[in-house]
Short mmCIF file of N, CA and C and ligand atoms in Angstrom, two decimals:
data_model
loop_
_atom_site.label_atom_id
_atom_site.label_comp_id
_atom_site.label_asym_id
_atom_site.label_seq_id
_atom_site.Cartn_x
_atom_site.Cartn_y
_atom_site.Cartn_z
N UNK A 1 0.83 -1.21 0.00
CA UNK A 1 0.00 0.00 0.00
C UNK A 1 0.87 1.26 0.00
N UNK A 2 0.39 2.28 -0.70
CA UNK A 2 1.17 3.53 -0.78
C UNK A 2 1.22 4.21 0.59
N UNK A 3 2.30 4.89 0.87
CA UNK A 3 2.39 5.74 2.08
C UNK A 3 1.94 7.15 1.70
N UNK A 4 1.12 7.76 2.53
CA UNK A 4 0.78 9.16 2.35
C UNK A 4 1.84 10.00 3.04
N UNK A 5 2.52 10.84 2.27
CA UNK A 5 3.61 11.64 2.81
C UNK A 5 3.10 12.98 3.33
N UNK A 6 2.13 13.56 2.65
CA UNK A 6 1.62 14.86 3.08
C UNK A 6 0.22 15.08 2.52
N UNK A 7 -0.52 15.90 3.24
CA UNK A 7 -1.83 16.31 2.77
C UNK A 7 -1.88 17.84 2.87
N UNK A 8 -2.28 18.49 1.78
CA UNK A 8 -2.42 19.95 1.78
C UNK A 8 -3.89 20.27 1.59
N UNK A 9 -4.18 21.55 1.43
CA UNK A 9 -5.59 21.95 1.29
C UNK A 9 -6.28 21.17 0.15
N UNK A 10 -5.59 21.08 -1.01
CA UNK A 10 -6.26 20.48 -2.19
C UNK A 10 -5.64 19.18 -2.66
N UNK A 11 -4.50 18.79 -2.07
CA UNK A 11 -3.71 17.70 -2.63
C UNK A 11 -3.29 16.66 -1.60
N UNK A 12 -3.07 15.44 -2.10
CA UNK A 12 -2.45 14.40 -1.27
C UNK A 12 -1.19 13.94 -2.01
N UNK A 13 -0.09 13.81 -1.28
CA UNK A 13 1.16 13.34 -1.87
C UNK A 13 1.41 11.93 -1.35
N UNK A 14 1.49 10.98 -2.28
CA UNK A 14 1.68 9.60 -1.85
C UNK A 14 2.80 8.93 -2.63
N UNK A 15 3.38 7.89 -2.07
CA UNK A 15 4.42 7.14 -2.77
C UNK A 15 3.83 6.43 -3.98
N UNK A 16 4.68 6.13 -4.95
CA UNK A 16 4.20 5.38 -6.12
C UNK A 16 4.23 3.88 -5.81
N UNK A 17 3.39 3.15 -6.55
CA UNK A 17 3.28 1.70 -6.33
C UNK A 17 3.40 0.98 -7.66
N UNK A 18 3.62 -0.33 -7.59
CA UNK A 18 3.60 -1.15 -8.82
C UNK A 18 2.28 -0.89 -9.53
N UNK A 19 2.33 -0.71 -10.84
CA UNK A 19 1.10 -0.53 -11.61
C UNK A 19 0.78 0.93 -11.87
N UNK A 20 1.51 1.88 -11.22
CA UNK A 20 1.23 3.31 -11.45
C UNK A 20 1.82 3.85 -12.75
N UNK A 21 2.66 3.03 -13.39
CA UNK A 21 3.39 3.52 -14.59
C UNK A 21 2.42 3.93 -15.71
N UNK A 22 1.36 3.15 -15.88
CA UNK A 22 0.43 3.41 -17.00
C UNK A 22 -0.23 4.78 -16.82
N UNK A 23 -0.58 5.10 -15.58
CA UNK A 23 -1.21 6.38 -15.31
C UNK A 23 -0.23 7.54 -15.54
N UNK A 24 1.01 7.30 -15.16
CA UNK A 24 2.06 8.29 -15.40
C UNK A 24 2.18 8.54 -16.91
N UNK A 25 2.22 7.46 -17.67
CA UNK A 25 2.36 7.57 -19.14
C UNK A 25 1.15 8.29 -19.74
N UNK A 26 -0.02 8.02 -19.23
CA UNK A 26 -1.25 8.58 -19.80
C UNK A 26 -1.41 10.07 -19.48
N UNK A 27 -0.99 10.47 -18.28
CA UNK A 27 -1.32 11.83 -17.84
C UNK A 27 -0.15 12.81 -17.80
N UNK A 28 1.07 12.31 -17.80
CA UNK A 28 2.21 13.22 -17.58
C UNK A 28 3.29 13.15 -18.66
N UNK A 29 3.05 12.35 -19.69
CA UNK A 29 4.15 12.10 -20.64
C UNK A 29 3.96 12.86 -21.95
N UNK A 30 3.28 14.00 -21.90
CA UNK A 30 2.99 14.73 -23.15
C UNK A 30 4.22 15.51 -23.61
N UNK A 31 4.29 15.82 -24.92
CA UNK A 31 5.42 16.62 -25.42
C UNK A 31 5.50 17.97 -24.72
N UNK A 32 4.38 18.58 -24.37
CA UNK A 32 4.42 19.90 -23.69
C UNK A 32 5.02 19.77 -22.30
N UNK A 33 4.55 18.81 -21.52
CA UNK A 33 5.07 18.66 -20.15
C UNK A 33 6.55 18.29 -20.18
N UNK A 34 6.92 17.45 -21.14
CA UNK A 34 8.28 16.91 -21.18
C UNK A 34 9.25 17.76 -22.02
N UNK A 35 8.75 18.93 -22.48
CA UNK A 35 9.53 19.75 -23.42
C UNK A 35 10.97 20.03 -22.95
N UNK A 36 11.11 20.42 -21.70
CA UNK A 36 12.45 20.80 -21.20
C UNK A 36 13.14 19.67 -20.44
N UNK A 37 12.49 18.51 -20.40
CA UNK A 37 13.09 17.43 -19.59
C UNK A 37 13.22 16.14 -20.42
N UNK A 38 13.73 16.35 -21.62
CA UNK A 38 14.14 15.19 -22.41
C UNK A 38 13.09 14.65 -23.37
N UNK A 39 11.89 15.26 -23.40
CA UNK A 39 10.84 14.77 -24.32
C UNK A 39 10.15 13.55 -23.73
N UNK A 40 9.03 13.14 -24.34
CA UNK A 40 8.28 11.98 -23.82
C UNK A 40 9.18 10.74 -23.66
N UNK A 41 8.90 9.99 -22.60
CA UNK A 41 9.72 8.80 -22.30
C UNK A 41 9.06 7.55 -22.87
N UNK A 42 9.88 6.55 -23.15
CA UNK A 42 9.37 5.23 -23.53
C UNK A 42 8.77 4.60 -22.27
N UNK A 43 7.76 3.70 -22.44
CA UNK A 43 7.16 3.04 -21.27
C UNK A 43 8.20 2.39 -20.35
N UNK A 44 9.23 1.80 -20.95
CA UNK A 44 10.25 1.12 -20.13
C UNK A 44 11.01 2.10 -19.25
N UNK A 45 11.18 3.34 -19.74
CA UNK A 45 11.90 4.33 -18.92
C UNK A 45 11.04 4.78 -17.74
N UNK A 46 9.74 4.94 -17.98
CA UNK A 46 8.85 5.30 -16.86
C UNK A 46 8.87 4.19 -15.80
N UNK A 47 8.81 2.95 -16.28
CA UNK A 47 8.87 1.81 -15.37
C UNK A 47 10.15 1.82 -14.54
N UNK A 48 11.24 2.11 -15.23
CA UNK A 48 12.55 2.12 -14.56
C UNK A 48 12.60 3.24 -13.51
N UNK A 49 12.03 4.41 -13.87
CA UNK A 49 12.05 5.53 -12.91
C UNK A 49 11.19 5.23 -11.68
N UNK A 50 10.03 4.58 -11.91
CA UNK A 50 9.18 4.23 -10.75
C UNK A 50 9.90 3.20 -9.86
N UNK A 51 10.55 2.24 -10.51
CA UNK A 51 11.27 1.21 -9.73
C UNK A 51 12.37 1.88 -8.90
N UNK A 52 13.04 2.88 -9.51
CA UNK A 52 14.10 3.60 -8.81
C UNK A 52 13.52 4.40 -7.63
N UNK A 53 12.35 5.02 -7.87
CA UNK A 53 11.70 5.80 -6.80
C UNK A 53 11.30 4.88 -5.64
N UNK A 54 10.75 3.71 -5.96
CA UNK A 54 10.33 2.80 -4.89
C UNK A 54 11.55 2.28 -4.10
N UNK A 55 12.63 1.99 -4.83
CA UNK A 55 13.85 1.50 -4.15
C UNK A 55 14.44 2.61 -3.28
N UNK A 56 14.40 3.84 -3.79
CA UNK A 56 14.96 4.96 -3.03
C UNK A 56 14.13 5.21 -1.76
N UNK A 57 12.82 5.11 -1.89
CA UNK A 57 11.96 5.31 -0.72
C UNK A 57 12.25 4.24 0.34
N UNK A 58 12.43 3.00 -0.11
CA UNK A 58 12.72 1.90 0.83
C UNK A 58 14.08 2.11 1.49
N UNK A 59 15.03 2.60 0.73
CA UNK A 59 16.41 2.72 1.22
C UNK A 59 16.65 4.01 2.02
N UNK A 60 16.08 5.13 1.50
CA UNK A 60 16.45 6.43 2.08
C UNK A 60 15.29 7.16 2.74
N UNK A 61 14.07 6.69 2.47
CA UNK A 61 12.90 7.33 3.10
C UNK A 61 12.40 8.55 2.36
N UNK A 62 12.88 8.76 1.13
CA UNK A 62 12.32 9.83 0.29
C UNK A 62 12.35 9.38 -1.16
N UNK A 63 11.56 10.07 -1.99
CA UNK A 63 11.47 9.69 -3.41
C UNK A 63 10.55 10.69 -4.11
N UNK A 64 10.34 10.49 -5.39
CA UNK A 64 9.29 11.22 -6.09
C UNK A 64 7.95 10.56 -5.76
N UNK A 65 6.88 11.37 -5.83
CA UNK A 65 5.56 10.96 -5.34
C UNK A 65 4.47 11.30 -6.35
N UNK A 66 3.37 10.60 -6.31
CA UNK A 66 2.19 11.01 -7.07
C UNK A 66 1.48 12.12 -6.29
N UNK A 67 0.99 13.11 -7.04
CA UNK A 67 0.18 14.18 -6.45
C UNK A 67 -1.27 13.88 -6.81
N UNK A 68 -2.10 13.70 -5.81
CA UNK A 68 -3.51 13.36 -6.04
C UNK A 68 -4.38 14.57 -5.69
N UNK A 69 -5.28 14.90 -6.61
CA UNK A 69 -6.21 16.00 -6.38
C UNK A 69 -7.38 15.49 -5.54
N UNK A 70 -7.55 16.09 -4.37
CA UNK A 70 -8.58 15.57 -3.46
C UNK A 70 -9.98 15.63 -4.09
N UNK A 71 -10.27 16.74 -4.79
CA UNK A 71 -11.63 16.94 -5.30
C UNK A 71 -12.05 15.86 -6.29
N UNK A 72 -11.11 15.38 -7.11
CA UNK A 72 -11.46 14.39 -8.13
C UNK A 72 -10.91 13.00 -7.84
N UNK A 73 -9.93 12.91 -6.96
CA UNK A 73 -9.27 11.63 -6.70
C UNK A 73 -8.26 11.30 -7.80
N UNK A 74 -8.05 12.21 -8.76
CA UNK A 74 -7.16 11.91 -9.88
C UNK A 74 -5.72 12.31 -9.60
N UNK A 75 -4.81 11.61 -10.29
CA UNK A 75 -3.39 11.98 -10.21
C UNK A 75 -3.18 13.23 -11.07
N UNK A 76 -2.58 14.26 -10.49
CA UNK A 76 -2.39 15.51 -11.24
C UNK A 76 -0.92 15.94 -11.29
N UNK A 77 -0.01 15.12 -10.77
CA UNK A 77 1.38 15.51 -10.84
C UNK A 77 2.32 14.49 -10.22
N UNK A 78 3.60 14.77 -10.41
CA UNK A 78 4.66 13.89 -9.91
C UNK A 78 5.76 14.82 -9.40
N UNK A 79 6.08 14.72 -8.13
CA UNK A 79 7.09 15.64 -7.59
C UNK A 79 7.71 14.99 -6.36
N UNK A 80 8.82 15.55 -5.89
CA UNK A 80 9.40 14.98 -4.69
C UNK A 80 10.88 15.25 -4.59
N UNK A 81 11.57 14.28 -3.98
CA UNK A 81 13.00 14.43 -3.68
C UNK A 81 13.75 13.23 -4.26
N UNK A 82 14.87 13.51 -4.90
CA UNK A 82 15.79 12.45 -5.30
C UNK A 82 17.20 12.95 -5.00
N UNK A 83 18.20 12.20 -5.39
CA UNK A 83 19.56 12.72 -5.25
C UNK A 83 20.06 13.17 -6.61
N UNK A 84 20.82 14.27 -6.63
CA UNK A 84 21.41 14.74 -7.88
C UNK A 84 22.23 13.60 -8.44
N UNK A 85 21.90 13.18 -9.69
CA UNK A 85 22.60 12.01 -10.23
C UNK A 85 23.17 12.24 -11.63
N UNK A 86 23.06 13.47 -12.15
CA UNK A 86 23.66 13.71 -13.45
C UNK A 86 25.19 13.62 -13.30
N UNK A 87 25.82 12.79 -14.12
CA UNK A 87 27.27 12.60 -13.96
C UNK A 87 28.07 13.90 -14.09
N UNK A 88 27.48 14.91 -14.79
CA UNK A 88 28.23 16.16 -14.99
C UNK A 88 27.98 17.18 -13.87
N UNK A 89 27.08 16.89 -12.95
CA UNK A 89 26.75 17.86 -11.89
C UNK A 89 27.90 17.96 -10.89
N UNK A 90 28.18 19.18 -10.40
CA UNK A 90 29.27 19.33 -9.43
C UNK A 90 28.85 18.93 -8.01
N UNK A 91 27.55 18.67 -7.81
CA UNK A 91 27.05 18.40 -6.46
C UNK A 91 26.26 17.10 -6.41
N UNK A 92 26.80 16.06 -7.04
CA UNK A 92 26.13 14.75 -7.05
C UNK A 92 25.85 14.31 -5.62
N UNK A 93 24.65 13.75 -5.39
CA UNK A 93 24.31 13.26 -4.06
C UNK A 93 23.51 14.25 -3.23
N UNK A 94 23.51 15.53 -3.62
CA UNK A 94 22.66 16.50 -2.90
C UNK A 94 21.19 16.11 -3.03
N UNK A 95 20.37 16.54 -2.09
CA UNK A 95 18.92 16.32 -2.20
C UNK A 95 18.35 17.27 -3.24
N UNK A 96 17.76 16.71 -4.28
CA UNK A 96 17.22 17.52 -5.37
C UNK A 96 15.70 17.41 -5.38
N UNK A 97 15.04 18.57 -5.41
CA UNK A 97 13.58 18.56 -5.53
C UNK A 97 13.18 18.83 -6.98
N UNK A 98 12.04 18.26 -7.39
CA UNK A 98 11.60 18.45 -8.78
C UNK A 98 10.10 18.24 -8.89
N UNK A 99 9.57 18.55 -10.08
CA UNK A 99 8.11 18.59 -10.23
C UNK A 99 7.67 18.49 -11.67
N UNK A 100 6.52 17.90 -11.88
CA UNK A 100 5.73 18.11 -13.10
C UNK A 100 4.27 18.02 -12.72
N UNK A 101 3.49 18.89 -13.34
CA UNK A 101 2.04 18.95 -13.07
C UNK A 101 1.31 18.70 -14.39
N UNK A 102 0.18 18.01 -14.31
CA UNK A 102 -0.64 17.72 -15.49
C UNK A 102 -1.02 19.01 -16.17
N UNK A 103 -0.89 18.99 -17.50
CA UNK A 103 -1.10 20.22 -18.29
C UNK A 103 -2.47 20.89 -18.07
N UNK A 104 -3.51 20.06 -17.92
CA UNK A 104 -4.85 20.66 -17.75
C UNK A 104 -5.06 21.19 -16.33
N UNK A 105 -4.02 21.10 -15.49
CA UNK A 105 -4.12 21.67 -14.13
C UNK A 105 -3.08 22.78 -13.92
N UNK A 106 -2.39 23.21 -14.95
CA UNK A 106 -1.40 24.28 -14.79
C UNK A 106 -2.08 25.59 -14.38
N UNK A 107 -1.34 26.41 -13.67
CA UNK A 107 -1.80 27.76 -13.33
C UNK A 107 -2.78 27.81 -12.16
N UNK A 108 -2.93 26.70 -11.44
CA UNK A 108 -3.85 26.70 -10.28
C UNK A 108 -3.11 26.74 -8.95
N UNK A 109 -1.77 26.88 -9.02
CA UNK A 109 -1.01 26.90 -7.78
C UNK A 109 -0.69 25.51 -7.23
N UNK A 110 -0.93 24.46 -8.01
CA UNK A 110 -0.70 23.09 -7.51
C UNK A 110 0.78 22.82 -7.27
N UNK A 111 1.65 23.28 -8.21
CA UNK A 111 3.08 23.00 -8.02
C UNK A 111 3.56 23.67 -6.73
N UNK A 112 3.17 24.91 -6.57
CA UNK A 112 3.54 25.66 -5.37
C UNK A 112 3.06 24.95 -4.10
N UNK A 113 1.80 24.57 -4.11
CA UNK A 113 1.21 23.91 -2.93
C UNK A 113 1.90 22.58 -2.62
N UNK A 114 2.13 21.79 -3.66
CA UNK A 114 2.78 20.49 -3.45
C UNK A 114 4.21 20.68 -2.95
N UNK A 115 4.93 21.66 -3.53
CA UNK A 115 6.34 21.81 -3.19
C UNK A 115 6.53 22.40 -1.79
N UNK A 116 5.58 23.19 -1.30
CA UNK A 116 5.68 23.60 0.10
C UNK A 116 5.69 22.37 1.01
N UNK A 117 4.82 21.40 0.69
CA UNK A 117 4.76 20.19 1.51
C UNK A 117 6.04 19.36 1.34
N UNK A 118 6.56 19.29 0.11
CA UNK A 118 7.78 18.51 -0.13
C UNK A 118 8.96 19.13 0.61
N UNK A 119 9.06 20.46 0.57
CA UNK A 119 10.21 21.11 1.24
C UNK A 119 10.09 20.96 2.76
N UNK A 120 8.88 21.08 3.29
CA UNK A 120 8.69 20.82 4.73
C UNK A 120 9.16 19.40 5.09
N UNK A 121 8.78 18.45 4.25
CA UNK A 121 9.18 17.04 4.44
C UNK A 121 10.71 16.92 4.40
N UNK A 122 11.32 17.59 3.42
CA UNK A 122 12.79 17.51 3.26
C UNK A 122 13.50 18.00 4.53
N UNK A 123 13.01 19.10 5.11
CA UNK A 123 13.74 19.68 6.23
C UNK A 123 13.32 19.13 7.60
N UNK A 124 12.21 18.39 7.66
CA UNK A 124 11.81 17.83 8.95
C UNK A 124 12.14 16.35 8.99
N UNK A 125 11.28 15.52 8.41
CA UNK A 125 11.47 14.07 8.51
C UNK A 125 12.70 13.56 7.77
N UNK A 126 12.96 14.11 6.57
CA UNK A 126 14.12 13.63 5.80
C UNK A 126 15.44 14.20 6.36
N UNK A 127 15.33 15.36 6.97
CA UNK A 127 16.49 16.06 7.54
C UNK A 127 17.60 16.34 6.52
N UNK A 128 17.20 16.82 5.36
CA UNK A 128 18.18 17.21 4.35
C UNK A 128 18.89 18.47 4.83
N UNK A 129 20.21 18.55 4.65
CA UNK A 129 20.92 19.77 5.06
C UNK A 129 20.52 20.97 4.20
N UNK A 130 20.31 20.72 2.93
CA UNK A 130 19.79 21.74 2.02
C UNK A 130 19.20 21.02 0.82
N UNK A 131 18.42 21.72 0.00
CA UNK A 131 17.88 21.10 -1.22
C UNK A 131 18.28 21.97 -2.41
N UNK A 132 18.40 21.34 -3.57
CA UNK A 132 18.66 22.09 -4.80
C UNK A 132 17.56 21.74 -5.81
N UNK A 133 17.43 22.59 -6.81
CA UNK A 133 16.54 22.30 -7.95
C UNK A 133 17.29 22.66 -9.21
N UNK A 134 17.10 21.86 -10.23
CA UNK A 134 17.88 21.99 -11.47
C UNK A 134 16.94 22.13 -12.65
N UNK A 135 17.24 23.07 -13.55
CA UNK A 135 16.37 23.22 -14.71
C UNK A 135 17.14 23.78 -15.91
N UNK A 136 16.48 23.72 -17.07
CA UNK A 136 17.06 24.33 -18.27
C UNK A 136 16.83 25.84 -18.20
N UNK A 137 17.79 26.66 -18.67
CA UNK A 137 17.61 28.11 -18.59
C UNK A 137 16.34 28.58 -19.30
N UNK A 138 15.88 27.86 -20.34
CA UNK A 138 14.68 28.28 -21.07
C UNK A 138 13.38 27.90 -20.36
N UNK A 139 13.46 27.08 -19.31
CA UNK A 139 12.26 26.63 -18.63
C UNK A 139 11.83 27.67 -17.59
N UNK A 140 11.25 28.76 -18.09
CA UNK A 140 10.95 29.89 -17.23
C UNK A 140 9.95 29.55 -16.12
N UNK A 141 8.94 28.75 -16.46
CA UNK A 141 7.93 28.41 -15.43
C UNK A 141 8.63 27.74 -14.25
N UNK A 142 9.61 26.90 -14.56
CA UNK A 142 10.27 26.15 -13.50
C UNK A 142 11.20 27.04 -12.66
N UNK A 143 12.02 27.87 -13.31
CA UNK A 143 12.91 28.69 -12.46
C UNK A 143 12.18 29.80 -11.75
N UNK A 144 11.04 30.24 -12.33
CA UNK A 144 10.24 31.23 -11.58
C UNK A 144 9.64 30.57 -10.33
N UNK A 145 9.24 29.31 -10.47
CA UNK A 145 8.72 28.60 -9.31
C UNK A 145 9.83 28.47 -8.23
N UNK A 146 11.04 28.17 -8.67
CA UNK A 146 12.15 28.07 -7.71
C UNK A 146 12.31 29.38 -6.95
N UNK A 147 12.30 30.49 -7.69
CA UNK A 147 12.45 31.80 -7.05
C UNK A 147 11.28 32.07 -6.10
N UNK A 148 10.07 31.69 -6.55
CA UNK A 148 8.87 31.93 -5.73
C UNK A 148 8.91 31.13 -4.43
N UNK A 149 9.56 29.97 -4.48
CA UNK A 149 9.70 29.15 -3.26
C UNK A 149 10.77 29.69 -2.33
N UNK A 150 11.46 30.76 -2.75
CA UNK A 150 12.48 31.36 -1.89
C UNK A 150 13.86 30.76 -2.13
N UNK A 151 13.99 29.98 -3.22
CA UNK A 151 15.28 29.35 -3.50
C UNK A 151 16.24 30.41 -4.08
N UNK A 152 17.51 30.14 -3.93
CA UNK A 152 18.54 31.12 -4.30
C UNK A 152 19.29 30.62 -5.54
N UNK A 153 19.42 31.49 -6.52
CA UNK A 153 20.13 31.15 -7.76
C UNK A 153 21.59 30.84 -7.45
N UNK A 154 22.10 29.70 -7.95
CA UNK A 154 23.47 29.28 -7.67
C UNK A 154 24.25 29.06 -8.96
N UNK A 155 24.75 30.18 -9.52
CA UNK A 155 25.46 29.99 -10.80
C UNK A 155 26.78 29.24 -10.63
N UNK A 156 27.24 29.14 -9.37
CA UNK A 156 28.46 28.34 -9.13
C UNK A 156 28.21 26.84 -9.33
N UNK A 157 26.93 26.43 -9.37
CA UNK A 157 26.62 25.00 -9.52
C UNK A 157 26.13 24.65 -10.94
N UNK A 158 26.04 25.65 -11.82
CA UNK A 158 25.57 25.37 -13.18
C UNK A 158 26.49 24.38 -13.87
N UNK A 159 25.93 23.60 -14.78
CA UNK A 159 26.79 22.63 -15.50
C UNK A 159 26.20 22.32 -16.87
N UNK A 160 27.01 21.68 -17.66
CA UNK A 160 26.64 21.32 -19.02
C UNK A 160 26.28 19.83 -19.02
N UNK A 161 24.99 19.54 -19.23
CA UNK A 161 24.58 18.13 -19.31
C UNK A 161 24.65 17.67 -20.76
N UNK A 162 24.41 16.38 -21.01
CA UNK A 162 24.43 15.82 -22.38
C UNK A 162 23.52 16.62 -23.32
N UNK A 163 22.34 17.00 -22.79
CA UNK A 163 21.32 17.64 -23.63
C UNK A 163 21.35 19.17 -23.55
N UNK A 164 22.40 19.76 -22.94
CA UNK A 164 22.48 21.22 -22.91
C UNK A 164 22.77 21.75 -21.52
N UNK A 165 22.83 23.10 -21.37
CA UNK A 165 23.18 23.68 -20.08
C UNK A 165 22.04 23.55 -19.06
N UNK A 166 22.42 23.40 -17.80
CA UNK A 166 21.43 23.34 -16.72
C UNK A 166 21.83 24.33 -15.63
N UNK A 167 20.83 24.95 -15.02
CA UNK A 167 21.09 25.92 -13.95
C UNK A 167 20.52 25.39 -12.63
N UNK A 168 21.06 25.90 -11.52
CA UNK A 168 20.61 25.40 -10.21
C UNK A 168 20.19 26.53 -9.28
N UNK A 169 19.27 26.18 -8.40
CA UNK A 169 18.86 27.03 -7.28
C UNK A 169 19.02 26.17 -6.01
N UNK A 170 19.24 26.79 -4.86
CA UNK A 170 19.34 26.00 -3.64
C UNK A 170 18.59 26.68 -2.50
N UNK A 171 18.36 25.91 -1.45
CA UNK A 171 17.60 26.40 -0.30
C UNK A 171 18.07 25.65 0.95
N UNK A 172 18.36 26.41 2.02
CA UNK A 172 18.69 25.77 3.29
C UNK A 172 17.46 25.83 4.20
N UNK A 173 17.51 25.06 5.27
CA UNK A 173 16.39 25.07 6.23
C UNK A 173 16.22 26.49 6.80
N UNK A 174 17.33 27.17 7.07
CA UNK A 174 17.24 28.54 7.63
C UNK A 174 16.58 29.48 6.63
N UNK A 175 16.97 29.37 5.36
CA UNK A 175 16.36 30.25 4.33
C UNK A 175 14.87 29.95 4.22
N UNK A 176 14.50 28.66 4.33
CA UNK A 176 13.09 28.26 4.23
C UNK A 176 12.30 28.84 5.40
N UNK A 177 12.89 28.78 6.59
CA UNK A 177 12.20 29.33 7.77
C UNK A 177 12.04 30.83 7.64
N UNK A 178 13.10 31.51 7.19
CA UNK A 178 12.94 32.98 7.09
C UNK A 178 11.97 33.37 5.99
N UNK A 179 11.89 32.54 4.91
CA UNK A 179 10.91 32.86 3.86
C UNK A 179 9.49 32.70 4.39
N UNK A 180 9.31 31.75 5.32
CA UNK A 180 7.98 31.54 5.90
C UNK A 180 7.68 32.68 6.84
C1 LIG B 201 6.62 24.11 -13.77
C2 LIG B 201 5.22 23.58 -13.48
C3 LIG B 201 5.35 22.35 -12.55
C4 LIG B 201 4.39 24.66 -12.79
O1 LIG B 201 3.15 24.06 -12.35
P1 LIG B 201 1.88 24.95 -11.91
O2 LIG B 201 1.05 24.11 -11.00
O3 LIG B 201 1.23 25.51 -13.12
O4 LIG B 201 2.58 26.11 -11.09
P2 LIG B 201 1.87 27.10 -10.02
O5 LIG B 201 0.50 27.42 -10.52
O6 LIG B 201 2.02 26.52 -8.68
O7 LIG B 201 2.77 28.40 -10.16
C5 LIG B 201 3.79 28.69 -9.24
C6 LIG B 201 4.72 29.72 -9.81
O8 LIG B 201 5.47 29.13 -10.88
C7 LIG B 201 5.73 30.14 -11.87
N1 LIG B 201 5.06 29.74 -13.11
C8 LIG B 201 4.24 28.69 -13.32
N2 LIG B 201 3.85 28.62 -14.60
C9 LIG B 201 4.45 29.67 -15.23
C10 LIG B 201 4.46 30.12 -16.58
N3 LIG B 201 3.77 29.50 -17.54
N4 LIG B 201 5.22 31.21 -16.87
C11 LIG B 201 5.94 31.84 -15.91
N5 LIG B 201 5.96 31.44 -14.62
C12 LIG B 201 5.22 30.38 -14.29
C13 LIG B 201 5.17 31.44 -11.34
O9 LIG B 201 6.15 32.07 -10.55
C14 LIG B 201 4.06 30.93 -10.44
O10 LIG B 201 3.71 31.82 -9.43
P3 LIG B 201 2.61 33.00 -9.75
O11 LIG B 201 1.41 32.28 -10.29
O12 LIG B 201 2.38 33.61 -8.42
O13 LIG B 201 3.24 33.88 -10.75
C15 LIG B 201 4.49 23.15 -14.79
O14 LIG B 201 4.57 24.20 -15.69
C16 LIG B 201 5.06 21.89 -15.42
O15 LIG B 201 4.64 20.77 -15.11
N6 LIG B 201 5.98 22.06 -16.37
C17 LIG B 201 6.50 20.92 -17.13
C18 LIG B 201 7.41 20.01 -16.33
C19 LIG B 201 8.72 20.65 -16.00
O16 LIG B 201 9.33 21.32 -16.85
N7 LIG B 201 9.15 20.46 -14.77
C20 LIG B 201 10.36 21.09 -14.27
C21 LIG B 201 11.55 20.30 -14.51
S1 LIG B 201 12.97 21.18 -13.96
#
């Protein structure tokens, strides 16, 4: 059974389970959503990512999660915590937060609402020393969200990945508390 990690006003964040891959493929794998993150994935890649998330949750107590909309009971996003694993990143192993929200739910504040809960989780139960977020410079929605969450631009951590340049923002527990 899935673990519920957090509940917010409109959303429930829960761990992924065997069999969730098809829903991920159906609702989150569109060219628009995946535009800045490598394009739509093959079913096998989604399966592999879910397997990795489940193993990470079992091993480390954190992972990416399904975002469930309370009003409809539907999955509306995928977000959470992983470790920086791009071989070219200067800070491999840091706690990295990330997100995608279903296209027909954009602009309702869901990413913001879900990520407040994820960051609280990171700094309380997970006890991350700090979190980072990584995005493509052209992904304005994503870096604006980072800034809105109170994250700090870290050009010292920028790097060149296989598919192009990536930029980073970071946040400490102290910065999160003062932003609140
Ligand atoms: C980034 C994303 C998760 C935002 O989801 P969302 O639920 O629409 O975001 P919210 O409504 O919570 O908006 C939060 C803030 O993000 C920023 N933002 C979101 N969409 C934006 C857009 N289209 N243009 C500019 N800023 C945007 C704004 O700062 C916004 O705050 P504001 O409404 O007060 O201006 C969504 O666009 C998405 O899924 N994108 C594709 C996946 C992706 O690229 N993920 C990031 C990988 S690094």
